[in-house]
Coordinates of C-alpha atoms in Angstrom, one line a residue:
M4 CA -25.8 22.6 7.0
D5 CA -28.0 20.0 6.9
G6 CA -29.0 19.6 10.4
K7 CA -27.7 15.7 10.2
S8 CA -24.8 14.8 12.9
L9 CA -21.6 13.8 11.3
E10 CA -21.8 10.8 9.1
I11 CA -18.4 9.2 10.4
L12 CA -18.3 6.3 8.0
S13 CA -17.8 8.8 5.6
D14 CA -15.3 11.7 7.6
K15 CA -13.3 8.5 8.4
I16 CA -13.1 7.7 4.4
T17 CA -12.4 11.7 3.2
K18 CA -9.5 11.4 6.0
L19 CA -8.6 7.2 4.2
K20 CA -8.7 9.3 0.9
E21 CA -6.2 12.7 1.9
I22 CA -3.4 10.2 3.4
I23 CA -3.2 6.6 0.9
P24 CA -5.5 8.5 -2.1
E25 CA -3.9 5.2 -4.1
A26 CA -6.1 3.0 -2.5
F27 CA -9.0 4.1 -4.3
T28 CA -10.1 3.4 -7.7
E29 CA -13.7 5.3 -9.3
E30 CA -14.0 6.7 -6.2
K31 CA -14.2 3.4 -3.9
I32 CA -11.6 1.5 -1.9
D33 CA -9.6 -0.8 -3.8
W34 CA -8.5 -2.9 -0.4
E35 CA -5.9 -5.0 -2.5
K36 CA -4.4 -1.9 -3.2
L37 CA -5.1 -0.5 0.7
K38 CA -3.0 -3.7 2.0
A39 CA -0.5 -3.2 -1.0
A40 CA 0.2 0.8 0.0
L41 CA 0.0 -1.0 4.5
G42 CA 2.9 -3.4 3.5
E43 CA 0.3 -6.4 3.8
D44 CA -0.5 -9.4 0.9
I45 CA 1.0 -7.0 -2.1
N46 CA -1.0 -9.5 -4.8
F47 CA -3.1 -8.3 -7.5
E48 CA -5.0 -11.2 -8.8
N49 CA -8.5 -9.5 -9.7
E50 CA -9.4 -8.3 -13.0
R51 CA -11.0 -4.8 -12.7
Y52 CA -10.0 -1.6 -13.9
N53 CA -6.4 -0.8 -13.0
L54 CA -2.8 -0.5 -14.4
N55 CA -0.6 -3.7 -13.6
W56 CA 2.6 -4.3 -14.6
A57 CA 5.4 -7.5 -14.2
G58 CA 6.9 -5.7 -10.3
K59 CA 4.2 -3.9 -9.6
S60 CA 4.6 -5.6 -6.3
D61 CA 8.2 -5.1 -5.8
A62 CA 7.5 -1.9 -6.5
F63 CA 5.5 -1.5 -3.9
R64 CA 8.0 -3.3 -1.5
V65 CA 10.5 -1.1 -2.8
L66 CA 9.4 2.3 -2.3
Q67 CA 8.9 0.7 1.9
Q68 CA 11.9 -0.9 2.4
R69 CA 14.0 2.1 4.8
T70 CA 17.3 3.4 4.3
S71 CA 20.2 3.7 6.9
G72 CA 22.1 6.1 4.3
T73 CA 22.4 9.8 5.3
L74 CA 24.0 12.9 3.5
R75 CA 27.4 14.3 3.5
P76 CA 27.8 17.7 3.7
V77 CA 31.3 18.7 0.8
K78 CA 31.4 22.6 1.9
D79 CA 34.4 22.6 -1.0
E80 CA 32.0 21.9 -3.6
S81 CA 29.4 24.6 -2.6
V82 CA 29.4 28.6 -2.8
N83 CA 28.2 30.3 0.2
F84 CA 27.5 27.1 2.4
D85 CA 26.6 28.7 5.8
K86 CA 24.3 31.0 4.2
T87 CA 22.2 30.2 1.2
E88 CA 19.3 27.7 1.2
N89 CA 19.5 26.0 -2.0
V90 CA 20.8 22.7 -2.3
F91 CA 22.4 20.3 -4.1
I92 CA 22.3 16.3 -3.8
E93 CA 24.5 14.0 -4.8
G94 CA 23.5 10.2 -5.5
E95 CA 20.3 7.9 -5.9
N96 CA 17.3 9.9 -6.1
L97 CA 15.0 7.2 -4.2
E98 CA 17.0 6.4 -1.7
V99 CA 17.8 10.6 -1.1
L100 CA 14.0 11.1 -1.1
K101 CA 13.3 8.6 1.3
I102 CA 16.4 10.6 3.7
L103 CA 14.5 13.7 3.3
Q104 CA 11.1 12.5 3.8
K105 CA 11.6 13.0 7.9
S106 CA 13.0 17.0 7.2
Y107 CA 10.8 17.8 4.3
F108 CA 8.0 16.4 4.7
S109 CA 4.9 18.6 3.5
K110 CA 7.8 21.3 3.0
I111 CA 7.7 21.7 -0.4
K112 CA 5.8 23.5 -2.8
M113 CA 6.6 22.5 -6.4
I114 CA 8.9 19.6 -7.8
Y115 CA 10.1 19.2 -11.9
I116 CA 11.7 16.6 -12.7
D117 CA 12.4 15.6 -16.6
P118 CA 12.3 11.8 -16.1
P119 CA 13.7 9.3 -18.8
Y120 CA 12.0 9.0 -21.7
N121 CA 12.1 5.3 -21.9
T122 CA 13.2 6.1 -25.8
G123 CA 15.1 2.5 -26.2
S124 CA 18.4 3.9 -25.0
D125 CA 17.6 5.3 -21.5
S126 CA 19.5 4.0 -18.6
F127 CA 18.5 3.6 -15.3
I128 CA 18.6 2.5 -12.2
Y129 CA 16.0 -0.6 -11.8
P130 CA 15.3 -3.5 -9.8
D131 CA 15.6 -0.8 -7.3
K132 CA 17.2 -2.8 -3.8
F133 CA 18.7 -1.3 -0.4
S134 CA 19.1 -3.9 1.1
E135 CA 19.9 -8.0 0.7
T136 CA 20.8 -11.2 2.6
K137 CA 24.5 -12.4 2.1
D138 CA 23.8 -15.1 0.3
E139 CA 22.7 -12.2 -2.1
Y140 CA 25.2 -9.8 -1.2
L141 CA 27.7 -13.2 -2.4
K142 CA 26.0 -13.4 -6.3
R143 CA 26.6 -9.3 -6.8
I144 CA 30.3 -8.1 -7.0
G145 CA 30.3 -4.5 -5.0
D146 CA 32.4 -2.4 -2.7
K147 CA 30.9 -2.8 0.3
D148 CA 31.1 -1.7 3.9
E149 CA 32.2 -2.6 7.2
E150 CA 28.7 -3.8 7.9
G151 CA 28.3 -5.9 4.4
F152 CA 26.3 -3.1 2.8
L153 CA 26.8 -2.0 -1.0
L154 CA 27.9 1.3 -1.2
K155 CA 26.2 1.5 -4.6
E156 CA 23.2 -0.3 -4.6
G157 CA 20.5 -1.5 -7.3
F158 CA 21.7 -2.3 -11.3
F159 CA 22.4 1.3 -14.1
R160 CA 21.8 -0.1 -17.4
K161 CA 19.9 0.6 -20.1
N162 CA 15.8 -0.4 -20.8
S163 CA 15.9 -2.0 -24.4
K164 CA 12.8 -2.3 -26.9
E165 CA 13.2 -5.3 -27.3
S166 CA 13.0 -6.5 -23.6
G167 CA 9.9 -8.2 -22.6
H168 CA 9.6 -5.8 -20.0
Y169 CA 10.4 -2.8 -21.5
H170 CA 7.5 -0.5 -19.9
S171 CA 7.2 -2.5 -16.6
N172 CA 11.0 -1.8 -16.0
W173 CA 10.2 2.0 -16.2
L174 CA 7.0 1.8 -14.1
S175 CA 8.8 0.3 -11.2
M176 CA 11.3 3.0 -11.7
M177 CA 8.9 5.4 -11.5
Y178 CA 6.7 4.8 -9.4
P179 CA 8.4 3.9 -5.7
R180 CA 10.0 7.9 -6.4
L181 CA 6.6 9.8 -7.8
Y182 CA 4.6 8.5 -4.6
T183 CA 7.8 9.0 -2.1
A184 CA 7.8 12.6 -3.9
R185 CA 4.3 13.0 -3.0
N186 CA 4.9 13.3 0.9
L187 CA 7.0 15.9 0.5
L188 CA 4.2 18.2 -1.1
R189 CA 2.6 20.3 0.7
E190 CA -1.1 20.2 0.8
D191 CA -1.6 22.7 -1.7
G192 CA 1.8 21.9 -3.9
V193 CA 2.0 20.6 -7.1
I194 CA 3.9 18.5 -9.3
F195 CA 5.5 18.8 -12.8
V196 CA 6.7 15.9 -15.0
S197 CA 8.4 16.5 -18.6
I198 CA 7.4 13.4 -21.0
D199 CA 6.6 11.9 -24.4
D200 CA 4.5 9.6 -26.0
N201 CA 6.3 6.6 -25.2
E202 CA 5.6 6.5 -22.3
V203 CA 2.8 9.6 -21.4
H204 CA 0.0 7.2 -21.0
N205 CA 1.4 4.6 -18.8
L206 CA 2.8 8.1 -16.6
R207 CA -1.2 9.0 -16.6
M208 CA -2.3 5.9 -15.2
I209 CA 0.4 5.8 -12.3
M210 CA -0.3 9.2 -11.1
N211 CA -3.9 9.1 -11.2
E212 CA -3.6 6.5 -8.6
I213 CA -0.4 7.9 -6.7
F214 CA -2.4 11.6 -6.4
G215 CA -6.1 10.7 -7.5
E216 CA -7.5 11.1 -10.7
E217 CA -9.4 14.2 -9.1
N218 CA -5.9 16.1 -9.0
F219 CA -5.1 16.1 -12.3
V220 CA -4.8 20.2 -13.1
G221 CA -4.1 19.7 -16.6
T222 CA -1.3 18.3 -19.5
F223 CA 1.0 21.1 -21.2
I224 CA 2.2 21.2 -25.0
W225 CA 5.0 21.9 -25.4
K226 CA 6.8 22.5 -28.9
R227 CA 10.7 21.4 -29.1
R228 CA 11.7 21.9 -32.5
S229 CA 11.3 23.0 -35.7
S230 CA 10.1 19.9 -38.4
S231 CA 12.4 17.6 -39.1
A232 CA 13.5 16.2 -42.2
L233 CA 13.8 13.0 -40.5
A234 CA 10.6 12.2 -39.8
E235 CA 9.2 8.3 -39.4
K236 CA 6.4 7.9 -42.3
N237 CA 7.1 11.5 -43.2
V238 CA 5.3 12.6 -39.1
S239 CA 7.8 15.0 -37.1
T240 CA 7.1 14.5 -33.7
D241 CA 8.1 18.4 -32.8
H242 CA 6.1 18.5 -28.9
E243 CA 6.9 16.5 -25.8
Y244 CA 4.6 16.9 -22.6
I245 CA 4.4 18.4 -19.5
V246 CA 2.3 16.1 -17.1
C247 CA 0.6 18.3 -14.1
F248 CA -1.0 16.7 -10.6
Q249 CA -1.8 19.0 -6.9
K250 CA -1.5 16.9 -4.1
M251 CA -4.6 18.9 -2.7
N252 CA -5.6 22.3 -2.9
L253 CA -3.8 24.2 -5.2
N254 CA -3.6 28.0 -5.4
S255 CA -4.3 29.4 -8.7
F256 CA -1.5 29.4 -11.5
L257 CA -0.1 33.4 -11.1
G258 CA -1.7 33.9 -15.2
N259 CA -0.6 36.3 -17.5
K260 CA -0.9 39.4 -17.4
K261 CA -3.6 41.3 -20.2
D262 CA -2.5 43.2 -22.7
Y263 CA -4.1 46.4 -22.5
S264 CA -2.9 48.1 -25.6
G265 CA -5.8 48.4 -27.3
Y266 CA -7.5 50.0 -24.9
S267 CA -8.4 53.8 -25.3
N268 CA -11.7 56.3 -24.8
P269 CA -11.8 58.1 -28.1
D270 CA -15.2 59.1 -27.4
D271 CA -14.8 60.4 -24.0
D272 CA -17.1 58.6 -22.5
P273 CA -16.9 59.1 -18.6
R274 CA -16.9 54.8 -18.3
G275 CA -13.7 55.3 -19.2
E276 CA -11.0 53.4 -21.6
W277 CA -12.9 50.3 -23.7
V278 CA -12.3 47.7 -26.8
T279 CA -14.7 46.5 -28.9
G280 CA -16.1 42.7 -28.6
D281 CA -18.1 40.5 -31.1
L282 CA -21.6 41.2 -30.8
T283 CA -22.2 37.7 -32.3
V284 CA -21.9 34.1 -30.7
G285 CA -21.0 30.6 -32.7
M286 CA -25.0 30.1 -33.1
T287 CA -27.5 29.4 -35.9
K288 CA -30.6 31.0 -35.9
D289 CA -32.2 27.1 -35.4
Q290 CA -30.6 27.0 -32.2
R291 CA -31.0 30.5 -30.5
P292 CA -34.1 31.9 -32.8
N293 CA -34.5 34.7 -30.2
Q294 CA -31.6 35.5 -31.4
F295 CA -31.9 36.0 -34.9
Y296 CA -33.9 39.8 -35.7
V297 CA -33.5 42.7 -37.5
L298 CA -30.9 44.7 -35.0
V299 CA -31.5 48.7 -35.6
N300 CA -29.5 51.8 -35.0
P301 CA -31.9 54.2 -32.5
K302 CA -29.8 57.0 -33.6
T303 CA -29.6 56.7 -37.3
G304 CA -32.4 54.1 -38.2
K305 CA -30.0 51.7 -39.9
A306 CA -31.1 48.6 -39.8
Y307 CA -28.6 45.7 -39.3
N308 CA -29.5 41.5 -40.6
P309 CA -28.6 39.1 -38.7
N310 CA -26.1 36.2 -40.2
P311 CA -27.9 32.7 -39.8
N312 CA -25.3 31.1 -38.7
R313 CA -23.8 33.1 -36.0
V314 CA -26.8 35.1 -34.4
W315 CA -26.5 37.8 -31.8
A316 CA -25.1 37.4 -28.9
F317 CA -28.2 38.8 -26.2
I318 CA -32.0 38.8 -27.2
P319 CA -33.8 41.6 -27.6
E320 CA -34.2 42.7 -24.5
S321 CA -31.0 42.7 -23.2
M322 CA -30.1 44.2 -26.7
N323 CA -32.4 46.8 -25.9
K324 CA -30.2 47.2 -22.1
L325 CA -26.7 47.8 -24.0
L326 CA -28.8 49.9 -26.3
E327 CA -29.8 52.7 -24.0
E328 CA -26.3 52.3 -22.3
N329 CA -24.4 53.1 -25.2
R330 CA -23.1 50.4 -25.3
V331 CA -23.1 49.2 -29.1
I332 CA -20.9 50.6 -32.0
F333 CA -22.6 51.1 -35.0
P334 CA -20.6 51.4 -38.3
D335 CA -21.1 53.1 -41.5
D336 CA -21.3 50.3 -43.9
K337 CA -23.8 48.2 -42.9
N338 CA -22.8 44.9 -44.5
K339 CA -20.1 45.4 -41.1
R340 CA -21.1 43.8 -38.3
P341 CA -22.0 46.4 -34.8
M342 CA -19.5 46.0 -32.3
V343 CA -20.0 45.8 -28.2
K344 CA -17.9 48.1 -25.9
R345 CA -15.8 46.1 -23.4
F346 CA -14.6 48.8 -20.6
K347 CA -11.9 48.0 -19.0
D348 CA -12.7 48.7 -15.1
E349 CA -14.8 46.2 -15.7
L350 CA -12.9 43.7 -16.4
K351 CA -13.1 40.8 -13.4
S352 CA -9.5 39.9 -13.3
T353 CA -6.4 41.6 -14.6
T354 CA -5.1 37.8 -15.5
N355 CA -5.6 35.7 -18.2
P356 CA -5.4 31.6 -17.7
F357 CA -2.2 30.1 -18.5
S358 CA -2.6 28.4 -21.2
T359 CA -1.9 24.7 -21.4
W360 CA -0.5 25.2 -25.3
L361 CA 3.7 26.8 -24.3
A362 CA 3.6 28.3 -27.2
E363 CA 5.9 31.8 -25.5
V364 CA 8.8 29.2 -24.9
G365 CA 11.9 28.4 -26.2
M366 CA 12.7 24.8 -28.1
N367 CA 15.7 22.5 -27.3
S368 CA 18.3 24.2 -29.5
E369 CA 17.7 27.5 -27.0
A370 CA 18.5 25.1 -24.3
T371 CA 21.9 23.4 -26.1
R372 CA 22.9 27.1 -26.7
E373 CA 22.1 28.4 -23.5
I374 CA 24.5 25.4 -21.6
R375 CA 27.0 25.7 -24.1
E376 CA 27.3 29.7 -23.5
I377 CA 27.4 29.0 -19.8
L378 CA 30.1 25.5 -20.2
E379 CA 31.6 27.0 -23.3
A380 CA 31.4 23.8 -24.8
N381 CA 28.4 21.4 -26.1
I382 CA 28.7 19.3 -23.0
F383 CA 25.0 17.9 -22.4
S384 CA 22.1 17.3 -24.6
Y385 CA 18.2 17.4 -24.1
S386 CA 18.4 19.3 -21.3
K387 CA 14.8 21.5 -21.2
P388 CA 15.1 25.5 -22.1
L389 CA 15.5 28.2 -19.6
S390 CA 12.6 29.6 -20.6
L391 CA 9.9 26.9 -20.6
V392 CA 11.6 25.9 -16.5
K393 CA 11.0 29.4 -15.3
E394 CA 7.7 29.6 -17.3
I395 CA 6.7 27.0 -14.7
I396 CA 8.1 27.6 -12.0
K397 CA 7.0 31.5 -12.2
Q398 CA 3.6 29.9 -12.3
T399 CA 3.4 28.9 -9.0
L400 CA 6.4 29.2 -6.4
R401 CA 6.1 32.3 -4.8
T402 CA 8.8 34.0 -2.5
N403 CA 10.8 31.2 0.5
E404 CA 8.9 28.4 -1.7
I405 CA 10.5 25.2 -2.9
V406 CA 11.4 23.6 -5.8
L407 CA 12.4 20.2 -5.8
D408 CA 13.8 18.3 -9.4
F409 CA 15.3 14.9 -8.4
F410 CA 16.1 14.1 -11.6
A411 CA 18.1 17.5 -12.0
G412 CA 20.3 16.4 -14.9
S413 CA 22.1 19.5 -16.1
G414 CA 20.8 21.9 -13.5
T415 CA 18.3 24.1 -15.6
T416 CA 15.9 24.4 -12.4
A417 CA 18.8 25.4 -10.1
Q418 CA 19.1 28.7 -12.6
A419 CA 15.9 29.4 -13.4
V420 CA 15.0 29.6 -10.2
M421 CA 18.5 32.1 -9.2
E422 CA 17.5 33.7 -12.3
L423 CA 14.1 34.7 -11.3
N424 CA 15.2 35.8 -8.4
K425 CA 17.2 37.9 -9.4
E426 CA 14.7 39.3 -12.1
D427 CA 11.7 39.9 -9.7
G428 CA 13.6 40.2 -5.7
G429 CA 12.3 37.0 -4.5
N430 CA 13.8 34.6 -2.4
R431 CA 13.0 30.9 -4.4
K432 CA 14.9 27.8 -2.4
F433 CA 15.7 24.8 -4.7
I434 CA 16.0 21.2 -3.8
L435 CA 18.6 19.4 -7.0
V436 CA 19.6 15.8 -6.9
Q437 CA 21.2 14.2 -9.5
L438 CA 23.0 11.0 -9.4
P439 CA 27.0 10.7 -10.1
E440 CA 26.0 8.6 -13.4
K441 CA 29.4 8.3 -15.1
T442 CA 30.2 10.3 -19.2
D443 CA 31.0 8.7 -21.7
E444 CA 34.7 8.4 -22.1
S445 CA 34.4 9.7 -25.5
S446 CA 32.4 12.9 -25.0
E447 CA 33.3 16.3 -24.7
A448 CA 32.0 16.7 -21.6
Y449 CA 35.1 14.0 -20.4
K450 CA 37.7 15.7 -22.3
A451 CA 36.3 18.6 -20.4
K452 CA 36.8 16.8 -17.3
Y453 CA 33.2 16.4 -16.4
F454 CA 33.0 12.9 -15.2
T455 CA 29.9 12.5 -13.8
I456 CA 26.1 14.5 -14.5
A457 CA 26.0 15.9 -11.4
D458 CA 29.6 17.6 -12.0
I459 CA 28.1 19.3 -15.2
C460 CA 25.2 20.3 -12.8
K461 CA 27.6 22.0 -10.0
E462 CA 29.4 23.9 -12.7
R463 CA 26.5 25.0 -14.4
I464 CA 25.3 26.3 -11.0
R465 CA 28.8 28.2 -9.8
R466 CA 28.8 29.3 -12.8
V467 CA 25.8 31.1 -13.0
I468 CA 26.2 32.3 -9.6
E469 CA 29.3 34.3 -11.1
K470 CA 27.4 35.2 -13.7
I471 CA 24.7 37.0 -12.0
N472 CA 27.1 38.0 -9.3
R473 CA 29.2 39.8 -11.9
K474 CA 25.8 41.4 -13.5
G475 CA 25.1 42.9 -10.2
A476 CA 28.9 43.9 -10.0
E477 CA 29.1 45.8 -13.5
T478 CA 25.5 47.8 -12.4
Q479 CA 27.5 48.5 -9.3
G480 CA 30.5 49.9 -11.4
E481 CA 32.4 47.4 -9.5
I482 CA 35.4 44.6 -11.0
F483 CA 34.1 40.7 -10.9
A484 CA 36.1 38.8 -8.2
P485 CA 34.8 34.6 -7.6
S486 CA 36.3 35.8 -4.1
R487 CA 33.8 38.8 -3.2
L488 CA 30.5 36.1 -3.1
S489 CA 28.2 37.4 0.0
G490 CA 25.5 36.8 1.4
E491 CA 23.6 38.6 -1.1
V492 CA 24.9 36.7 -4.2
P493 CA 23.4 33.2 -4.8
G494 CA 24.8 30.2 -3.2
F495 CA 24.3 26.6 -2.6
K496 CA 25.3 23.7 -0.1
V497 CA 26.5 20.2 -1.6
F498 CA 25.5 17.3 0.2
K499 CA 26.2 14.0 -0.5
L500 CA 25.0 10.5 -0.2
V501 CA 26.3 8.5 1.5
P502 CA 26.0 5.0 4.5
S503 CA 25.0 6.2 7.6
N504 CA 28.3 7.0 10.2
F505 CA 27.2 4.8 12.6
K506 CA 26.9 1.1 12.4
M507 CA 24.0 -1.2 11.7
W508 CA 23.1 -4.6 13.7
R509 CA 22.8 -7.2 11.4
S510 CA 21.4 -10.8 12.6
D511 CA 21.1 -11.8 8.7
V512 CA 24.8 -11.5 8.3
I513 CA 24.7 -13.7 11.6
E514 CA 25.2 -17.4 11.5
T515 CA 27.4 -18.7 13.6
E516 CA 28.6 -17.9 17.6
E517 CA 31.9 -17.2 16.1
D518 CA 29.7 -14.3 13.5
L519 CA 27.9 -12.9 16.8
N520 CA 31.1 -12.5 18.9
K521 CA 32.2 -10.9 15.9
M522 CA 28.9 -8.2 15.6
I523 CA 29.8 -7.5 19.2
D524 CA 33.0 -7.0 19.2
L525 CA 31.6 -4.4 16.3
F526 CA 29.5 -2.7 18.2
D527 CA 32.2 -1.5 20.9
T528 CA 31.5 1.1 19.4
Q529 CA 28.3 3.0 17.3
I530 CA 30.8 5.1 15.6
K531 CA 32.1 3.8 11.9
P532 CA 36.0 4.7 12.7
D533 CA 36.1 7.6 9.4
A534 CA 32.8 9.6 10.6
K535 CA 33.8 13.2 11.1
I536 CA 31.5 15.3 13.5
G537 CA 30.2 17.4 11.0
N538 CA 28.8 14.5 9.1
M539 CA 27.5 13.0 12.5
L540 CA 26.0 17.0 13.0
Y541 CA 23.7 16.5 9.7
E542 CA 22.6 13.0 9.5
L543 CA 21.3 13.4 13.4
M544 CA 19.7 16.7 11.9
L545 CA 18.1 15.0 9.5
K546 CA 16.8 12.0 11.5
S547 CA 15.9 14.5 14.6
G548 CA 13.6 16.3 11.2
F549 CA 15.5 19.2 10.9
T550 CA 16.3 20.7 7.0
L551 CA 19.8 20.5 5.4
T552 CA 19.2 24.6 5.7
D553 CA 18.3 25.4 9.2
K554 CA 20.7 26.8 10.7
V555 CA 23.9 25.5 12.6
E556 CA 26.0 27.4 15.0
K557 CA 28.8 26.2 17.3
V558 CA 28.8 27.2 21.0
N559 CA 31.6 25.9 23.6
G560 CA 31.7 23.0 22.3
Y561 CA 28.4 22.1 21.1
Y562 CA 26.1 22.8 17.9
S563 CA 22.7 24.8 18.7
V564 CA 19.9 24.5 15.6
N565 CA 17.7 27.0 15.0
E566 CA 19.0 29.3 17.8
G567 CA 18.4 26.8 20.6
Q568 CA 15.2 25.1 19.4
A569 CA 18.2 22.1 19.4
V570 CA 21.4 21.3 21.0
F571 CA 23.4 18.4 19.1
V572 CA 26.8 17.4 21.7
L573 CA 29.1 15.4 19.6
D574 CA 32.6 15.9 21.1
K575 CA 33.0 16.3 24.4
I576 CA 30.7 15.9 27.4
D577 CA 30.9 17.1 31.4
Q578 CA 29.2 19.1 33.6
N579 CA 29.8 22.8 32.4
T580 CA 28.4 21.8 29.1
I581 CA 25.6 20.4 30.4
N582 CA 24.8 23.4 32.8
E583 CA 25.1 25.4 28.9
V584 CA 22.8 23.4 27.4
I585 CA 20.4 23.4 30.5
K586 CA 20.8 27.4 30.4
L587 CA 19.8 27.8 26.9
K588 CA 16.6 26.1 27.2
P589 CA 16.5 23.7 24.3
Q590 CA 13.3 21.7 23.1
S591 CA 15.7 19.2 22.4
C592 CA 19.5 18.1 23.4
I593 CA 20.9 15.1 21.1
I594 CA 24.0 13.3 23.3
L595 CA 26.4 11.0 21.8
D596 CA 26.0 7.8 24.0
D597 CA 29.6 7.3 23.5
L598 CA 30.8 10.1 25.3
F599 CA 29.3 8.9 28.6
A600 CA 31.7 5.5 27.9
G601 CA 32.9 4.7 31.1
N602 CA 31.3 7.8 33.4
D603 CA 27.4 5.9 34.0
Q604 CA 27.4 8.3 37.2
L605 CA 27.6 11.6 34.9
K606 CA 24.7 10.2 32.3
T607 CA 22.4 9.3 34.9
N608 CA 23.2 13.4 36.3
T609 CA 22.4 14.5 33.2
A610 CA 19.6 12.4 32.8
L611 CA 17.9 14.4 36.0
Q612 CA 18.6 17.3 34.6
M613 CA 17.4 17.8 31.6
K614 CA 14.5 16.4 32.5
D615 CA 13.8 18.6 35.4
A616 CA 14.7 21.7 33.1
G617 CA 12.2 20.2 30.6
V618 CA 14.5 19.5 28.5
E619 CA 14.0 16.4 25.7
L620 CA 17.6 14.4 25.6
V621 CA 18.3 11.6 23.5
T622 CA 21.5 9.1 23.3
V623 CA 22.2 7.7 20.3

C-alpha cells in the first residue's frame, strides 16, 4: 500500500482492458479500435503499429451482428441424451458461438481448435452474413424460411493463393470467431490453436489484439511427420504449432511428474535418497574469477583443478559449506569432476514444467491409423493424433470443466476427453461444433455413407462410446451390447443449428401497404407452424441463459429446469397449472403468450399472482 487514495482513472482503464483488451495497443488505448469494438465509425486510417487487412472493418461488423437462430435437439442421433453433459452441435460455428454467448458466457475452461491452415486448397466460409436486405436476397439463390432469411448463410468456397485477398480472407474468417470465443472462456481459461507456417504470424497478431499480448502463454512445437522425400528446395517442413493464450488468470499447467528412478541412498545418508548433480556452471574464468579455484577433498587432500571454460557453480565460502555438510562427491580419479548431492526430499516441486517441445506425442500417421481402426476405413485426412490432444487437455482441464472445439473435424477432442475420463475417473465435458460440410462424392467417406464431416464426427463419438463400454464390460466379465448403454457410460447430446421457432418481424421487406398487411397477417401467432414444444423449450432455455445440459423435467404440463429454478409453460395454461408453478416457487416462469389467446383475464390474474409470489413472469 502507498497510502494514497484510489487512482480512479487508472482503475477505469484497468477495468476497460479486462472487458475490451483488443482496444489497447502497446498498453495504450487505441481509440479507433475502441470505436470499432463498440460498433462505431469502423475505419482504420491512421498509420501506427497495428494489424490491418482488406475486410477488417467488415469482420468487426460481422461479429456485432446478432442472430435469431437456435439449436434443435436431435435425440435419435444422440447417446444418453437425458444423462450426458457432453454436447455436439451441427452448424456454422460463428452463428453457434453467438447463440451460446448468454448460456456459456465465462463458463468454458479450455478451447482447442484446429482451423483451416490456409494452404491454398482449404475451403471455409467467407464473408459471413447473417441478415440481408430484400435486394441482396434477390441477387442470391438459396433456401429461405417464411421470413425470407436464408437457411444456409454465407459462402463456402476455396481460398486460392491466386486471390489478391488470400491472407485477408483467412483473417476475416478467424477474427470474429476468436473474438466471440473469448467471451465464453472463464477468467482462468486458456485457448490452444493449431496452425502451420502459412498463417502462424498472422494468428499471433490477431490473438495479441483479441486476448492481449500480455496473455500469451507459449507456442508449442509438434512434429507431425517424418522427414519428407518430397521436400521443396530439399527442406522438409516436419512440424506445426499450437499457439496458446490465457484469458486473464490461468492457473499453472499440470506439468510432468519427475522421474525418481535415479534416486538412491548407497551411503545411508540420514537425509534420504539422492542423485548426483553438476557442480560446475557454463561460465569462463574471466566471467567468474571468484569461482575459478582449486577444489581440495578435505578427507584425502586430493586437488581438483578448475576448468577455465566452465568454473565451479559456487564461490569458495558456499563451497566450504557444502563440504561441511558432506554434500560433495569426489571421484577417485582427480581428472574427473566432483559432483554435488541433490536430495529427493529437498526438491521444491514434484513436477517438471510442461515443455513447448511436444516430443512425446504421435504424428499424423498415428491419427490416420486411429481413425481407420475406429471407422474401419480411411475416412478422414489431416486429423490430429489422439495423444497430442489428450496431452494438452490433461495439462489444463480438471474434473467437471468444459473444453470447447468449434472446428471439431473428425472428433478427436471428444475421444480425448472420454478416454481421459475413463483413465483417471474424471468428469471432463466437451462441446463440439462442426459444419455439415459435404464430403466429396468420390471419397471413401461418401462411399461409406458419411455425406458430411459432421456425420463422420458423430459416428466416431458413438463408436468410441461403444469401445469404452465394451472394455468396461469385458473387465467385469460381461458381454457388450449397445442397448445396455447407461448413465455410467459416456454419451453426447446432438443439436443442430436451425432458424428460430418464432417469427421475426422484418421491416426491411415492407415496401407497400400490401407488404405491411401480409406481415401483420403473418403475425396472427408468433409461433411458426412447424415449431415443436421440445425445440421451443431449448430455444427459450438458451435465450434465458440456461445451458444445453441443465436438468429438464416434465411435470404436469410444464417443464422444470434445474429442479425448479425456472419453469417453462409451453403446452397449455390454466389456473391449476398456475397454482402448481407458484407452489414450486421458481425464480422465473416463462409462458408462451399464445396460450392466453382469448383469455385476457387469465393473463392478468397470472401476472398478479406471480408478482405476489415473487416469481418473475416472462411471456413470449
